[in-house]
Amino acid sequence: MDLTDVSDDLANVLFTQSQIDDRLDEIAAEVDRDYDGKNVLLVGVLNGAVMVMADFSRRLRGHCEMDWMAISSYGAGTSSSGVVRILKDLNTNLLDRHVLVVEDIVDTGLTLAYLLENLRSRRPASLEVMAMFRKPEAAKNAVEVKYVGFDIPNEFVVGYGLDYAGKYRNLTGVGTLAPHVYS
Ligand code: IMP
């Protein structure tokens, strides 16, 4: 599905797939330099990170491994509480590994902060984060994201793995939803 297929549902197009691809080239080059010879373990958070993991990992020129976690927020509230339940844990032992968490989006950063604390307790050699998108709220919670694709405004976005009610994950490119879709 591409941006023209759902243009009536979008208020604004933020990034085309080609802008995302160009930025991923830059980040992958940086990560290749930083992890030279280190066999980094990429940890993706299901389901949103599937697209960025696939595109980012294939741009790396060095070896990497991949593993996945599935988490869900506790409680029924719509805002992030930061307390998460692990629905599917990693298969890999993190002890002494160089771990790079690959995230679709960091909003408040609360989910990520909780996840990092959990992963840090497994004593990896290093632990960093790559996030394709980051909202301004994240700064308030001081969660460190070493590699950021794009800083975006505080709006709800869809596409490139990000969903609204389960839809738009398969949209190439990213946009903000028009109000009629969710009102
Ligand atoms: P946080 O704990 O507030 O950082 O929430 C992070 C999670 O909320 C992300 O991994 C997404 O699943 C979801 N999320 C936050 N903002 C958006 C958005 O604009 N579109 C789609 N999902 C979002």
mmCIF file of C-alpha atoms and ligand atoms in Angstrom:
data_model
loop_
_atom_site.group_PDB
_atom_site.id
_atom_site.type_symbol
_atom_site.label_atom_id
_atom_site.label_comp_id
_atom_site.label_asym_id
_atom_site.label_seq_id
_atom_site.Cartn_x
_atom_site.Cartn_y
_atom_site.Cartn_z
ATOM 1 C CA MET A 1 0.000 0.000 0.000
ATOM 2 C CA ASP A 2 1.408 3.392 -0.863
ATOM 3 C CA LEU A 3 0.655 6.967 0.154
ATOM 4 C CA THR A 4 -1.599 7.540 -2.871
ATOM 5 C CA ASP A 5 -3.749 4.502 -1.985
ATOM 6 C CA VAL A 6 -4.852 6.107 1.289
ATOM 7 C CA SER A 7 -4.448 9.814 0.519
ATOM 8 C CA ASP A 8 -8.022 10.518 1.741
ATOM 9 C CA ASP A 9 -7.107 9.114 5.171
ATOM 10 C CA LEU A 10 -3.991 11.232 5.608
ATOM 11 C CA ALA A 11 -3.818 14.841 6.803
ATOM 12 C CA ASN A 12 -0.127 15.169 5.924
ATOM 13 C CA VAL A 13 2.608 13.089 4.390
ATOM 14 C CA LEU A 14 5.648 13.317 6.652
ATOM 15 C CA PHE A 15 8.111 11.043 4.863
ATOM 16 C CA THR A 16 8.149 9.113 1.626
ATOM 17 C CA GLN A 17 9.742 5.679 1.505
ATOM 18 C CA SER A 18 12.675 7.133 -0.380
ATOM 19 C CA GLN A 19 13.379 9.689 2.372
ATOM 20 C CA ILE A 20 13.246 6.854 4.916
ATOM 21 C CA ASP A 21 15.589 4.762 2.757
ATOM 22 C CA ASP A 22 18.127 7.594 2.464
ATOM 23 C CA ARG A 23 18.158 8.138 6.215
ATOM 24 C CA LEU A 24 18.560 4.392 6.832
ATOM 25 C CA ASP A 25 21.627 4.378 4.549
ATOM 26 C CA GLU A 26 23.218 7.037 6.757
ATOM 27 C CA ILE A 27 22.394 5.325 10.041
ATOM 28 C CA ALA A 28 23.555 1.920 8.808
ATOM 29 C CA ALA A 29 26.910 3.430 7.799
ATOM 30 C CA GLU A 30 27.250 4.944 11.263
ATOM 31 C CA VAL A 31 26.350 1.661 12.984
ATOM 32 C CA ASP A 32 28.810 -0.245 10.765
ATOM 33 C CA ARG A 33 31.561 2.130 11.897
ATOM 34 C CA ASP A 34 30.596 1.969 15.581
ATOM 35 C CA TYR A 35 30.257 -1.825 15.725
ATOM 36 C CA ASP A 36 33.149 -2.763 13.449
ATOM 37 C CA GLY A 37 33.914 -6.472 14.037
ATOM 38 C CA LYS A 38 31.486 -6.785 16.952
ATOM 39 C CA ASN A 39 28.662 -9.036 15.646
ATOM 40 C CA VAL A 40 25.904 -6.808 16.994
ATOM 41 C CA LEU A 41 22.655 -8.372 18.220
ATOM 42 C CA LEU A 42 19.651 -6.429 16.903
ATOM 43 C CA VAL A 43 16.616 -6.682 19.185
ATOM 44 C CA GLY A 44 13.304 -5.777 17.575
ATOM 45 C CA VAL A 45 10.071 -5.063 19.366
ATOM 46 C CA LEU A 46 7.065 -6.661 17.657
ATOM 47 C CA ASN A 47 5.038 -5.711 15.714
ATOM 48 C CA GLY A 48 5.936 -2.141 14.824
ATOM 49 C CA ALA A 49 9.670 -2.648 14.303
ATOM 50 C CA VAL A 50 9.307 -5.315 11.609
ATOM 51 C CA MET A 51 9.668 -2.901 8.677
ATOM 52 C CA VAL A 52 12.560 -0.887 10.078
ATOM 53 C CA MET A 53 14.374 -4.061 11.176
ATOM 54 C CA ALA A 54 14.092 -5.575 7.700
ATOM 55 C CA ASP A 55 15.268 -2.419 5.921
ATOM 56 C CA PHE A 56 17.934 -1.398 8.427
ATOM 57 C CA SER A 57 19.556 -4.811 8.963
ATOM 58 C CA ARG A 58 19.953 -5.389 5.223
ATOM 59 C CA ARG A 59 21.877 -2.133 4.905
ATOM 60 C CA LEU A 60 24.539 -3.218 7.415
ATOM 61 C CA ARG A 61 27.724 -4.391 5.701
ATOM 62 C CA GLY A 62 28.903 -6.366 8.741
ATOM 63 C CA HIS A 63 27.396 -9.463 10.376
ATOM 64 C CA CYS A 64 24.537 -9.111 12.819
ATOM 65 C CA GLU A 65 22.108 -11.382 14.621
ATOM 66 C CA MET A 66 18.438 -10.663 15.224
ATOM 67 C CA ASP A 67 16.026 -11.498 17.981
ATOM 68 C CA TRP A 68 12.521 -10.330 18.868
ATOM 69 C CA MET A 69 10.431 -9.441 21.867
ATOM 70 C CA ALA A 70 6.706 -8.897 22.105
ATOM 71 C CA ILE A 71 5.434 -6.674 24.875
ATOM 72 C CA SER A 72 2.149 -5.145 25.891
ATOM 73 C CA SER A 73 1.359 -2.215 28.134
ATOM 74 C CA TYR A 74 -0.291 -3.011 31.437
ATOM 75 C CA GLY A 75 -3.761 -1.571 31.988
ATOM 76 C CA ALA A 76 -6.413 -0.412 29.597
ATOM 77 C CA GLY A 77 -5.448 3.267 29.404
ATOM 78 C CA THR A 78 -4.601 4.824 26.075
ATOM 79 C CA SER A 79 -1.550 6.663 27.359
ATOM 80 C CA SER A 80 1.674 4.839 27.966
ATOM 81 C CA SER A 81 2.236 3.809 31.596
ATOM 82 C CA GLY A 82 5.701 2.461 30.933
ATOM 83 C CA VAL A 83 4.911 -0.744 32.789
ATOM 84 C CA VAL A 84 5.011 -3.511 30.253
ATOM 85 C CA ARG A 85 4.334 -7.196 30.237
ATOM 86 C CA ILE A 86 6.629 -9.443 28.219
ATOM 87 C CA LEU A 87 4.486 -11.586 25.919
ATOM 88 C CA LYS A 88 7.420 -13.123 24.064
ATOM 89 C CA ASP A 89 10.925 -12.992 25.431
ATOM 90 C CA LEU A 90 14.225 -13.192 23.560
ATOM 91 C CA ASN A 91 15.732 -16.547 22.646
ATOM 92 C CA THR A 92 19.252 -15.160 23.008
ATOM 93 C CA ASN A 93 21.349 -14.830 26.164
ATOM 94 C CA LEU A 94 22.472 -11.193 26.326
ATOM 95 C CA LEU A 95 25.453 -11.723 28.627
ATOM 96 C CA ASP A 96 28.480 -9.890 27.138
ATOM 97 C CA ARG A 97 26.673 -9.217 23.849
ATOM 98 C CA HIS A 98 26.587 -5.892 22.010
ATOM 99 C CA VAL A 99 22.853 -5.220 21.883
ATOM 100 C CA LEU A 100 21.156 -2.639 19.681
ATOM 101 C CA VAL A 101 17.400 -2.268 20.240
ATOM 102 C CA VAL A 102 15.605 -1.402 17.005
ATOM 103 C CA GLU A 103 12.408 0.583 17.561
ATOM 104 C CA ASP A 104 9.783 2.025 15.256
ATOM 105 C CA ILE A 105 8.880 5.047 17.363
ATOM 106 C CA VAL A 106 9.665 6.522 20.750
ATOM 107 C CA ASP A 107 6.799 8.640 22.043
ATOM 108 C CA THR A 108 6.952 9.227 25.816
ATOM 109 C CA GLY A 109 9.876 6.822 25.991
ATOM 110 C CA LEU A 110 8.326 5.075 28.991
ATOM 111 C CA THR A 111 8.009 1.726 27.260
ATOM 112 C CA LEU A 112 11.593 1.926 26.117
ATOM 113 C CA ALA A 113 12.887 2.975 29.550
ATOM 114 C CA TYR A 114 11.251 -0.081 31.101
ATOM 115 C CA LEU A 115 12.569 -2.351 28.379
ATOM 116 C CA LEU A 116 16.122 -1.029 28.691
ATOM 117 C CA GLU A 117 16.138 -1.552 32.431
ATOM 118 C CA ASN A 118 15.005 -5.127 31.895
ATOM 119 C CA LEU A 119 17.642 -5.777 29.198
ATOM 120 C CA ARG A 120 20.409 -4.091 31.208
ATOM 121 C CA SER A 121 19.809 -6.511 34.077
ATOM 122 C CA ARG A 122 20.901 -9.310 31.694
ATOM 123 C CA ARG A 123 24.384 -7.750 31.612
ATOM 124 C CA PRO A 124 25.081 -7.131 27.927
ATOM 125 C CA ALA A 125 28.519 -5.738 26.975
ATOM 126 C CA SER A 126 26.729 -2.693 25.540
ATOM 127 C CA LEU A 127 23.140 -1.578 25.078
ATOM 128 C CA GLU A 128 22.023 1.153 22.660
ATOM 129 C CA VAL A 129 18.871 2.122 20.780
ATOM 130 C CA MET A 130 18.088 2.915 17.175
ATOM 131 C CA ALA A 131 14.605 4.427 16.645
ATOM 132 C CA MET A 132 13.189 5.392 13.268
ATOM 133 C CA PHE A 133 10.992 8.154 14.719
ATOM 134 C CA ARG A 134 11.081 10.124 17.950
ATOM 135 C CA LYS A 135 8.499 12.536 19.375
ATOM 136 C CA PRO A 136 9.380 15.545 21.569
ATOM 137 C CA GLU A 137 7.863 13.958 24.720
ATOM 138 C CA ALA A 138 10.781 11.513 24.808
ATOM 139 C CA ALA A 139 13.143 14.276 25.916
ATOM 140 C CA LYS A 140 11.213 14.711 29.178
ATOM 141 C CA ASN A 141 11.929 11.148 30.221
ATOM 142 C CA ALA A 142 15.630 11.295 29.414
ATOM 143 C CA VAL A 143 15.721 8.004 27.561
ATOM 144 C CA GLU A 144 18.821 7.907 25.465
ATOM 145 C CA VAL A 145 18.376 6.994 21.804
ATOM 146 C CA LYS A 146 21.783 6.903 20.153
ATOM 147 C CA TYR A 147 20.555 6.612 16.554
ATOM 148 C CA VAL A 148 17.417 8.560 15.564
ATOM 149 C CA GLY A 149 15.906 8.400 12.092
ATOM 150 C CA PHE A 150 13.743 11.507 12.321
ATOM 151 C CA ASP A 151 12.463 13.741 15.096
ATOM 152 C CA ILE A 152 8.759 14.344 14.404
ATOM 153 C CA PRO A 153 6.050 16.584 15.875
ATOM 154 C CA ASN A 154 3.798 15.350 18.650
ATOM 155 C CA GLU A 155 1.126 13.906 16.356
ATOM 156 C CA PHE A 156 -0.214 10.417 15.776
ATOM 157 C CA VAL A 157 1.444 8.946 12.705
ATOM 158 C CA VAL A 158 0.843 5.800 10.666
ATOM 159 C CA GLY A 159 2.751 3.775 8.118
ATOM 160 C CA TYR A 160 6.077 1.982 7.933
ATOM 161 C CA GLY A 161 5.071 -0.471 10.671
ATOM 162 C CA LEU A 162 3.043 2.008 12.721
ATOM 163 C CA ASP A 163 -0.640 1.220 12.980
ATOM 164 C CA TYR A 164 -3.944 2.758 13.868
ATOM 165 C CA ALA A 165 -6.359 0.059 15.101
ATOM 166 C CA GLY A 166 -4.206 -2.559 13.384
ATOM 167 C CA LYS A 167 -4.210 -0.844 9.995
ATOM 168 C CA TYR A 168 -1.642 1.092 7.896
ATOM 169 C CA ARG A 169 1.373 -0.970 9.023
ATOM 170 C CA ASN A 170 1.919 -1.992 5.404
ATOM 171 C CA LEU A 171 1.898 1.590 4.146
ATOM 172 C CA THR A 172 5.160 2.657 2.505
ATOM 173 C CA GLY A 173 5.958 6.109 3.841
ATOM 174 C CA VAL A 174 4.558 7.808 6.920
ATOM 175 C CA GLY A 175 1.802 10.349 7.441
ATOM 176 C CA THR A 176 -0.509 11.867 10.012
ATOM 177 C CA LEU A 177 -4.091 10.617 10.079
ATOM 178 C CA ALA A 178 -6.966 12.846 9.014
ATOM 179 C CA PRO A 179 -9.399 13.477 11.916
ATOM 180 C CA HIS A 180 -12.320 11.743 10.136
ATOM 181 C CA VAL A 181 -10.491 8.414 10.457
ATOM 182 C CA TYR A 182 -10.454 8.391 14.243
ATOM 183 C CA SER A 183 -13.390 10.632 15.186
HETATM 184 P P1 IMP B 1 5.866 5.242 24.535
HETATM 185 O O1 IMP B 1 5.996 4.368 25.743
HETATM 186 O O2 IMP B 1 4.966 6.413 24.813
HETATM 187 O O3 IMP B 1 7.193 5.704 23.996
HETATM 188 O O4 IMP B 1 5.076 4.412 23.444
HETATM 189 C C1 IMP B 1 5.696 3.727 22.441
HETATM 190 C C2 IMP B 1 4.751 2.868 21.626
HETATM 191 O O5 IMP B 1 3.481 3.515 21.402
HETATM 192 C C3 IMP B 1 5.332 2.640 20.249
HETATM 193 O O6 IMP B 1 6.194 1.520 20.221
HETATM 194 C C4 IMP B 1 4.091 2.476 19.382
HETATM 195 O O7 IMP B 1 3.653 1.139 19.433
HETATM 196 C C5 IMP B 1 3.061 3.356 20.060
HETATM 197 N N1 IMP B 1 2.986 4.695 19.414
HETATM 198 C C6 IMP B 1 3.412 5.861 19.933
HETATM 199 N N2 IMP B 1 3.177 6.889 19.093
HETATM 200 C C7 IMP B 1 2.600 6.348 17.985
HETATM 201 C C8 IMP B 1 2.142 6.897 16.732
HETATM 202 O O8 IMP B 1 2.203 8.118 16.456
HETATM 203 N N3 IMP B 1 1.606 6.015 15.849
HETATM 204 C C9 IMP B 1 1.511 4.675 16.107
HETATM 205 N N4 IMP B 1 1.939 4.119 17.254
HETATM 206 C C10 IMP B 1 2.484 4.941 18.195
#
